[in-house]
PDB file of C-alpha atoms in Angstrom:
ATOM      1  CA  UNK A   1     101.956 101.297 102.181  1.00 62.00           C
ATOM      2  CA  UNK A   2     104.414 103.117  99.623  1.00 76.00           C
ATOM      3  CA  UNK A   3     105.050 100.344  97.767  1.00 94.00           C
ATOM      4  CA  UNK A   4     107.691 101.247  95.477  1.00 96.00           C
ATOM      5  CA  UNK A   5     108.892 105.061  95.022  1.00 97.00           C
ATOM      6  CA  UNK A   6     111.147 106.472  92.246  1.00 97.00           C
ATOM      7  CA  UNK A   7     112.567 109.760  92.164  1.00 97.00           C
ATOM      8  CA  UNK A   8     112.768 112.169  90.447  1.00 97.00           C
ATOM      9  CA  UNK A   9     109.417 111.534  87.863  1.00 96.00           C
ATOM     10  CA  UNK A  10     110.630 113.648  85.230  1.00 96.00           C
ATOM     11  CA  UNK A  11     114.606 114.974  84.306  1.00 96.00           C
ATOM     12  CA  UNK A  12     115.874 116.555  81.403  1.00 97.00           C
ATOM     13  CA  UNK A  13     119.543 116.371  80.678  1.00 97.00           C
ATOM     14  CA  UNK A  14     122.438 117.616  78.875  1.00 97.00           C
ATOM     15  CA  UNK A  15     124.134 115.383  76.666  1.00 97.00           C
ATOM     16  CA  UNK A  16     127.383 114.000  78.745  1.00 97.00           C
ATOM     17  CA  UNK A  17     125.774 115.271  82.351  1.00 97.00           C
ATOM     18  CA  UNK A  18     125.610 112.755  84.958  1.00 96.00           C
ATOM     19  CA  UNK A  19     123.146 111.662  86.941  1.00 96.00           C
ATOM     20  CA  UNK A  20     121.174 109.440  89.654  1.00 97.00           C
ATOM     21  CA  UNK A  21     117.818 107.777  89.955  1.00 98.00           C
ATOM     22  CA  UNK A  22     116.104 106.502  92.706  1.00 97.00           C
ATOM     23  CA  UNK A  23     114.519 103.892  93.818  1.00 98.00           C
ATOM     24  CA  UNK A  24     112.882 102.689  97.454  1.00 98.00           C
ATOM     25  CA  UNK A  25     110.516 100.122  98.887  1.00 97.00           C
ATOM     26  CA  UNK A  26     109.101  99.193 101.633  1.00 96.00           C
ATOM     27  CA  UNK A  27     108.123  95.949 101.353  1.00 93.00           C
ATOM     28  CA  UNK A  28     111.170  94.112 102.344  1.00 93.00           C
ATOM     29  CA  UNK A  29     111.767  92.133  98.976  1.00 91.00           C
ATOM     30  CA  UNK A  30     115.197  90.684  98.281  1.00 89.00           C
ATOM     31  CA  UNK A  31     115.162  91.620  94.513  1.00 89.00           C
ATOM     32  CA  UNK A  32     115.629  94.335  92.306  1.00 91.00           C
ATOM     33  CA  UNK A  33     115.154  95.723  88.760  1.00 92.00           C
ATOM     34  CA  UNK A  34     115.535  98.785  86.976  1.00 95.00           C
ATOM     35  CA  UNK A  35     114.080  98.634  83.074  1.00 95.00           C
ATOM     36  CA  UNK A  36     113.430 100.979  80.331  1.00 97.00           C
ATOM     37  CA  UNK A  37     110.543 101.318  78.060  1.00 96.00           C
ATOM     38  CA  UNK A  38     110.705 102.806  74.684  1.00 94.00           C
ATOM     39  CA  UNK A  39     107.899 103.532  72.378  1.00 87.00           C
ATOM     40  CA  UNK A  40     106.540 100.536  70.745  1.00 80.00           C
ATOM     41  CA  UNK A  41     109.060  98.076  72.947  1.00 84.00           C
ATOM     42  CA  UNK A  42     108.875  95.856  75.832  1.00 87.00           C
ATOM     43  CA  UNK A  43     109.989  96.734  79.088  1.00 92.00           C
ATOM     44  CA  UNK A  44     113.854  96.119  78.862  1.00 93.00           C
ATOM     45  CA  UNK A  45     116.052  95.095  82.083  1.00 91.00           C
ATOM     46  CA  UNK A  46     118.877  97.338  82.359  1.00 94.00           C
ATOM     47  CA  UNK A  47     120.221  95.541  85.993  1.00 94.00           C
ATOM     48  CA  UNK A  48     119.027  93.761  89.216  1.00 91.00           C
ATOM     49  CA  UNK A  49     120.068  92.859  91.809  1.00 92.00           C
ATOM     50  CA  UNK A  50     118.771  89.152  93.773  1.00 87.00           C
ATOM     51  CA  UNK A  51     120.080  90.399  96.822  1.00 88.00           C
ATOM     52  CA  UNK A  52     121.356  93.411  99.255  1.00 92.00           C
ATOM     53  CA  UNK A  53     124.457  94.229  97.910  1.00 92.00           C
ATOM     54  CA  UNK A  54     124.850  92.063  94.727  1.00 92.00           C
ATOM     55  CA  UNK A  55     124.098  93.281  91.005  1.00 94.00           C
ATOM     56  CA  UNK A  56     124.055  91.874  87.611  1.00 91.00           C
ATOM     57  CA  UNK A  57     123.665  93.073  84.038  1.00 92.00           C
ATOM     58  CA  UNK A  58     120.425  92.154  82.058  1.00 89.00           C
ATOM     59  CA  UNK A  59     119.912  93.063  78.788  1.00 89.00           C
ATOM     60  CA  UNK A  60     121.074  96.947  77.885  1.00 94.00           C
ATOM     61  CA  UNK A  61     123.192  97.285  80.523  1.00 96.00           C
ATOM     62  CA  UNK A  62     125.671  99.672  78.813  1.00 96.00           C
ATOM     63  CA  UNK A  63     125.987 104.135  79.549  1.00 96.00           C
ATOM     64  CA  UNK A  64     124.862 102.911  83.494  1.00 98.00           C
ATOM     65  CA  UNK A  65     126.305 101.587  86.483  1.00 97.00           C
ATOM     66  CA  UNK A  66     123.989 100.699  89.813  1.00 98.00           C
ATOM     67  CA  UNK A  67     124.055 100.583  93.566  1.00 97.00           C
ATOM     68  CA  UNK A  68     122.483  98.275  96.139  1.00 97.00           C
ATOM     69  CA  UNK A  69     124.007  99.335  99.583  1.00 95.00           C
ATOM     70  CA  UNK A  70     120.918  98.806 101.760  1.00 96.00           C
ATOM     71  CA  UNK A  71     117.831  96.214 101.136  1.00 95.00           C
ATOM     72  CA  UNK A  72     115.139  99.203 100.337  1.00 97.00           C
ATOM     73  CA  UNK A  73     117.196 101.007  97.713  1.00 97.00           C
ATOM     74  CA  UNK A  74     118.252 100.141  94.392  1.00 98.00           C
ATOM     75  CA  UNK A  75     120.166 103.035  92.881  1.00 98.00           C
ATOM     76  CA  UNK A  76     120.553 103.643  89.092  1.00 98.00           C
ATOM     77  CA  UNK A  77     123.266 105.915  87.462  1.00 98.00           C
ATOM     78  CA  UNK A  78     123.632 107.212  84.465  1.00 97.00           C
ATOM     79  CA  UNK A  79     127.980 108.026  84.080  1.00 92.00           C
ATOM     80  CA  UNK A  80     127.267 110.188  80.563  1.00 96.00           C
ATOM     81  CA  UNK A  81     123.764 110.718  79.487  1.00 96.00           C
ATOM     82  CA  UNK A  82     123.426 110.648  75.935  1.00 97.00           C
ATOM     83  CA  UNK A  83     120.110 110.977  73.614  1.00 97.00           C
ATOM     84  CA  UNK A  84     120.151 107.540  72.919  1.00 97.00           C
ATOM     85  CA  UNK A  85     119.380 107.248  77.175  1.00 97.00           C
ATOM     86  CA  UNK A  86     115.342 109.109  76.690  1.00 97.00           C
ATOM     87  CA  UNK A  87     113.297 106.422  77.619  1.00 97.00           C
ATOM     88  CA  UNK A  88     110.829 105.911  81.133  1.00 97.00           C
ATOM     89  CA  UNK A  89     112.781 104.368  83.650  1.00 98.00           C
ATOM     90  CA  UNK A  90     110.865 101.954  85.942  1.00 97.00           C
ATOM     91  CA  UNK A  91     112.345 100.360  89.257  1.00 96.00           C
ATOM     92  CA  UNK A  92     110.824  96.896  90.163  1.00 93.00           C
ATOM     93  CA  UNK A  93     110.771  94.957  93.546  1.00 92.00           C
ATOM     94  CA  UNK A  94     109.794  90.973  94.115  1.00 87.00           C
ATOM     95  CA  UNK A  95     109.755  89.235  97.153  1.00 84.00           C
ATOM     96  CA  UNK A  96     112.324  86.648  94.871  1.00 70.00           C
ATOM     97  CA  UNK A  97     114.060  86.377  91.831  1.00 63.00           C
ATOM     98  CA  UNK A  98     111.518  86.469  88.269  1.00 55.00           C
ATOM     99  CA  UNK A  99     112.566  82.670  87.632  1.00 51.00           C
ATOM    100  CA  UNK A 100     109.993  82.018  90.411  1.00 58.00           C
ATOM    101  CA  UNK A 101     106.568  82.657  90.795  1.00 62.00           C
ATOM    102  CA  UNK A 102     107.264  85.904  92.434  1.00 70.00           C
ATOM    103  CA  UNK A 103     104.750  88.740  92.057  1.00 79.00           C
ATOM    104  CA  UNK A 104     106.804  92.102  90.671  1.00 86.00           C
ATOM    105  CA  UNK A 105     105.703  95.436  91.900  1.00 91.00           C
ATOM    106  CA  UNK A 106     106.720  98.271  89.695  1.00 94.00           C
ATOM    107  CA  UNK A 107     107.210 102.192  90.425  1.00 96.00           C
ATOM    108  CA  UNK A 108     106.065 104.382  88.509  1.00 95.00           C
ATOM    109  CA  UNK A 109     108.391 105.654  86.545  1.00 96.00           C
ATOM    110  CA  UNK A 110     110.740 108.463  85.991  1.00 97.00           C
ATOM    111  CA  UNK A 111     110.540 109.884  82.557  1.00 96.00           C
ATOM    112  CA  UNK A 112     114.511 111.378  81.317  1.00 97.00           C
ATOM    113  CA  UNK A 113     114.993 113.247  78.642  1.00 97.00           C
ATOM    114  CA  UNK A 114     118.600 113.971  77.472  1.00 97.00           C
ATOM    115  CA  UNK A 115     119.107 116.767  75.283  1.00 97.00           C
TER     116      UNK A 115
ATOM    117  CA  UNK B   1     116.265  84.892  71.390  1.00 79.00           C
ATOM    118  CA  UNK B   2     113.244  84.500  73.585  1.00 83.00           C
ATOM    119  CA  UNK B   3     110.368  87.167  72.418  1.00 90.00           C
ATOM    120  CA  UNK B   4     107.160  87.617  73.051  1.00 94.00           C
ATOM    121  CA  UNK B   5     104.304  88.902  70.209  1.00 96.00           C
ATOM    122  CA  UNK B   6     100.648  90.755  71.112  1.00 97.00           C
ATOM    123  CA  UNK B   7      98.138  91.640  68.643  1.00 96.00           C
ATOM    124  CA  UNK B   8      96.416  93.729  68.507  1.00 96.00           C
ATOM    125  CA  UNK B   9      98.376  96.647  68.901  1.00 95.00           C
ATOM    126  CA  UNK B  10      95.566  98.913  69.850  1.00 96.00           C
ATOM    127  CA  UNK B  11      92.174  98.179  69.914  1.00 97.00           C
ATOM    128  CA  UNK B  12      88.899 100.577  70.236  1.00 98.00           C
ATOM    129  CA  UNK B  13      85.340  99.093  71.726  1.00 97.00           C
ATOM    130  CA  UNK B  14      82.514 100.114  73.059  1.00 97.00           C
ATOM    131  CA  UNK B  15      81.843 100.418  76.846  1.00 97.00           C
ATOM    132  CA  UNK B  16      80.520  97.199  77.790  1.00 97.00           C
ATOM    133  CA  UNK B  17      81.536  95.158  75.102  1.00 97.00           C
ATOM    134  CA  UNK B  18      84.077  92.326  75.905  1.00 97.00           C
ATOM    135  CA  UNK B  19      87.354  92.159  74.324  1.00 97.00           C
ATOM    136  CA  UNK B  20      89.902  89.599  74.186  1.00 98.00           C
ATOM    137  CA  UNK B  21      93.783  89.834  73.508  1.00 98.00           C
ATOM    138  CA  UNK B  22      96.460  87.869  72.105  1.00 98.00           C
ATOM    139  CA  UNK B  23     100.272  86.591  72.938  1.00 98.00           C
ATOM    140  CA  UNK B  24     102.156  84.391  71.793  1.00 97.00           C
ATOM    141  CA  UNK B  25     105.746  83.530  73.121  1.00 96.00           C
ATOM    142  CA  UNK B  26     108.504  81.439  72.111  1.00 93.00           C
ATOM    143  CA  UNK B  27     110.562  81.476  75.692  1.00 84.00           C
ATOM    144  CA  UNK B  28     112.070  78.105  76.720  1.00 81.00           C
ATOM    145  CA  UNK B  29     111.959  76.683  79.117  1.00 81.00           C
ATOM    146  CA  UNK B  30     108.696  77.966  80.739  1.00 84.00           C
ATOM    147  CA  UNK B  31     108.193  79.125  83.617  1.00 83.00           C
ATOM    148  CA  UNK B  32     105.516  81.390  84.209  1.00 87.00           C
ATOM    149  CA  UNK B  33     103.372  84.115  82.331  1.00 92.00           C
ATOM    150  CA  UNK B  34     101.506  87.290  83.630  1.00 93.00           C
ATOM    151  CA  UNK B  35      99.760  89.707  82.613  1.00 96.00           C
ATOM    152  CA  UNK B  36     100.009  93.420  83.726  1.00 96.00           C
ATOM    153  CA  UNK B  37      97.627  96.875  82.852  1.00 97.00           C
ATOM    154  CA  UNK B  38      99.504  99.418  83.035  1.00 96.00           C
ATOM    155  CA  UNK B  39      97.669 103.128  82.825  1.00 96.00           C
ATOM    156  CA  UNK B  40      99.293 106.264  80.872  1.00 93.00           C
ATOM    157  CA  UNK B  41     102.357 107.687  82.971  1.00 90.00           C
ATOM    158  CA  UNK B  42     101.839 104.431  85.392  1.00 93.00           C
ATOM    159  CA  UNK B  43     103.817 101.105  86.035  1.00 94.00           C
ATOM    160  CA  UNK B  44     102.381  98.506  85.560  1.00 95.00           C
ATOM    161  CA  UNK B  45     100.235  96.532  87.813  1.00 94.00           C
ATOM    162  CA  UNK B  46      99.648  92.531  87.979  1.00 92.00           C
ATOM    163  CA  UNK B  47      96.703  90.787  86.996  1.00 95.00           C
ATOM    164  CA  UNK B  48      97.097  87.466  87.098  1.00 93.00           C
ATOM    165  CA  UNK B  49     100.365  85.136  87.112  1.00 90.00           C
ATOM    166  CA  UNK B  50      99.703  81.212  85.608  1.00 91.00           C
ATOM    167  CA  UNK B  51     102.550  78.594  85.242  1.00 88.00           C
ATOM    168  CA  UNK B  52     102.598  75.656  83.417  1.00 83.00           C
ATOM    169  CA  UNK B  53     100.015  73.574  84.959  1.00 87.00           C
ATOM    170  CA  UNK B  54      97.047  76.192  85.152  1.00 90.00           C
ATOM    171  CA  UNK B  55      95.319  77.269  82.089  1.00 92.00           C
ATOM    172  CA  UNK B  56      93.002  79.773  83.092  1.00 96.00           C
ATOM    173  CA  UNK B  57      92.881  81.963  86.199  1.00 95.00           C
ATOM    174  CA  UNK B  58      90.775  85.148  86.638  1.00 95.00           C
ATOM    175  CA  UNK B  59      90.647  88.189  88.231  1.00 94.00           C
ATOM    176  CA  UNK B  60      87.400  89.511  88.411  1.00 96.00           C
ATOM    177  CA  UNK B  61      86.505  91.053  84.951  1.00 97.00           C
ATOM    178  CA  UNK B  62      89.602  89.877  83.659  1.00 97.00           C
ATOM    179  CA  UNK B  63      90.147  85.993  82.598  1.00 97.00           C
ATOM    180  CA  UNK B  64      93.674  84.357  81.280  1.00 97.00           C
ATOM    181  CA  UNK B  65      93.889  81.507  79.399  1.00 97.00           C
ATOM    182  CA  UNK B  66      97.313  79.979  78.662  1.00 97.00           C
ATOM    183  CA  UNK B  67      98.091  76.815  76.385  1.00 95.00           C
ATOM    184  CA  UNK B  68     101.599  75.807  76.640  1.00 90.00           C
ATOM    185  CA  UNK B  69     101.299  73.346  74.283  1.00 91.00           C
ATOM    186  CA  UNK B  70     101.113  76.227  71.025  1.00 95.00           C
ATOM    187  CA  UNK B  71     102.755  78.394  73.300  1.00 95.00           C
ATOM    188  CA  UNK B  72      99.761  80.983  73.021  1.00 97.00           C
ATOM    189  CA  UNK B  73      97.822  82.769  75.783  1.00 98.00           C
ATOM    190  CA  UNK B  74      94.668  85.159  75.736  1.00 98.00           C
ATOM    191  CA  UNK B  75      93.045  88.258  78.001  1.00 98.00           C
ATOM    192  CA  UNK B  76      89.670  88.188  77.953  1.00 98.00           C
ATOM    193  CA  UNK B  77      87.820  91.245  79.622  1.00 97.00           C
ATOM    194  CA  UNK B  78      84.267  91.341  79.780  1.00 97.00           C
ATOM    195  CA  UNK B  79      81.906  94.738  80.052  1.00 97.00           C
ATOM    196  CA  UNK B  80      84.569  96.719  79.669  1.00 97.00           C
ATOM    197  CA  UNK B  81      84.515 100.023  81.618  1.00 97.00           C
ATOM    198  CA  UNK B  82      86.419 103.805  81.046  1.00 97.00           C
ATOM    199  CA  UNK B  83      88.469 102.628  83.664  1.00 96.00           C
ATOM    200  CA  UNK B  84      89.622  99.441  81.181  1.00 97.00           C
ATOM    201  CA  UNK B  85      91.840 101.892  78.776  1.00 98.00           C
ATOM    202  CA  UNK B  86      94.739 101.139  79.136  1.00 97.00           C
ATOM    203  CA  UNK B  87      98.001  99.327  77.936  1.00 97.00           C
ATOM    204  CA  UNK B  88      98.093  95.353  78.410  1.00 98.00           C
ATOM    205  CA  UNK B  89     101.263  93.548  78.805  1.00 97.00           C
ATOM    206  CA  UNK B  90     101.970  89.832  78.268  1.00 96.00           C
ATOM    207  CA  UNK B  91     105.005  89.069  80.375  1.00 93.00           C
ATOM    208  CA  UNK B  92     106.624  85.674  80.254  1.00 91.00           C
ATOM    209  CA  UNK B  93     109.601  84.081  82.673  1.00 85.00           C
ATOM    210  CA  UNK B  94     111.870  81.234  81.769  1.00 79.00           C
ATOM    211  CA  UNK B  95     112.588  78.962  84.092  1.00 66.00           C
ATOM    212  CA  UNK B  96     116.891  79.308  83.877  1.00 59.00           C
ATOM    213  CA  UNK B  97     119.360  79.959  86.270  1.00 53.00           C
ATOM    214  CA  UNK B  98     119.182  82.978  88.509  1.00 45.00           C
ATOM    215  CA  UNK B  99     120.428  85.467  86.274  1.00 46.00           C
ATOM    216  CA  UNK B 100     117.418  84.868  84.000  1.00 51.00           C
ATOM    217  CA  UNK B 101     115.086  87.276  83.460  1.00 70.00           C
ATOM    218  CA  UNK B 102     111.210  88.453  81.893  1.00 83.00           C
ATOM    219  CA  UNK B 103     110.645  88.658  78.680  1.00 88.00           C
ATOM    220  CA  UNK B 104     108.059  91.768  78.290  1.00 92.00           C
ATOM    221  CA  UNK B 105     105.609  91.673  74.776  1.00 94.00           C
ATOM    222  CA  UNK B 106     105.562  95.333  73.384  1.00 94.00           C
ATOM    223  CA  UNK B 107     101.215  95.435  74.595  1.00 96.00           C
ATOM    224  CA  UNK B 108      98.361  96.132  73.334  1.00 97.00           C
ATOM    225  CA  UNK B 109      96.786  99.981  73.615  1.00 96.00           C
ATOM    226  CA  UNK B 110      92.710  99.212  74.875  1.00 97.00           C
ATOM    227  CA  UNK B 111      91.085 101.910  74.536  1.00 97.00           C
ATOM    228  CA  UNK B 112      86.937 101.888  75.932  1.00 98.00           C
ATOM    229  CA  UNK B 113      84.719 104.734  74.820  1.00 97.00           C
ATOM    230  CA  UNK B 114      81.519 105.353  75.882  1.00 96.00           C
TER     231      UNK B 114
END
């Protein structure tokens, strides 16, 4: 069992180049989360999505955009990387939304550097 | 602005020593809090989840407590192993509408050496 799978682990970019990540799982959960961690921060939520093809902003939503066309992918896009954007991305997946007691299974990570 | 705080940052001990960590939260309304370890390059992985009405719940070496009342919960581990080095995250959910969302502490860096 895969569990959650994030591609690519590691990118470097150029400042204003565009760019995808992604993110599958197999464990047919309704909900979706991509977050960033920074050094010395707590995991920040960037955007989920509750459901096949809804989304919503959390926190630092701002420099991405997101897809959710099919249940098992959750697609995060970067429109014009900047510096500011070098962090480790991780994709999360829970059988229901966080407000519930819903165990969260995380990825592990793709680490972008934009240069 | 809901936050949560962990201390220690990092902490050194001894293999087979027990350690305990801290967090405190100020998220409202509660809903639940967790705990994850999450290893260098890793996500992080669950350890134990407790809502309001349970105050301790373990997980083999690892115990939780959780006192809603000062709004304060603890990791205890006990004989620690390599394998224990890690970083520990106190994670806490409010229990809003369904655009709510966790509220990660910053975790503390556990490092065992033999």
């Amino acid at each position: 069992n895969a569990g959650v799978t994030q591609t690519p682990k590691f990118q470097v970019l150029k400042t204003g180049q565009s760019m995808t990540l992604q993110c599958a799982q197999d464990m047919n959960h309704n909900s979706m989360y991509w977050y960033r961690q920074d050094p010395g921060m707590g995991l920040r939520l960037i955007y989920y999505s509750a459901s096949e093809g809804t989304t919503d902003k959390g926190e630092v939503p701002d420099g991405y955009n997101v897809s959710r066309l099919k249940k098992q992918n959750f697609l995060l896009g970067l429109e014009s990387a900047a510096p500011s954007q070098t962090s480790v991305y991780f994709c999360a997946s829970s059988p229901l939304l966080n407000t519930r007691v819903s165990e969260a299974f995380f990825g592990q990570g793709t680490r972008l550097t934009v240069v | 602005k809901n936050q949560v705080e962990q201390s220690p940052q990092s902490l050194i001990i001894l293999e087979g020593k027990n350690c305990t960590l801290q967090c405190n939260y100020t998220v409202s309304p509660f809903s639940n809090l967790r705990w994850y370890k999450q290893d260098t390059g890793r996500g992080p992985v669950s350890l134990t989840i407790m809502t309001f009405s349970e105050n301790t719940k373990s997980n083999g070496r690892y115990t939780a407590t959780l006192d809603a009342d000062t709004k304060q919960s603890s990791l205890h581990t006990t004989a620690s192993q390599l394998s224990d080095s890690a970083s520990y995250i106190c994670v806490v959910s409010a229990g809003l509408n369904a655009g709510n969302m966790l509220t990660f502490g910053g975790g503390t860096r556990l490092m065992v050496k033999p």
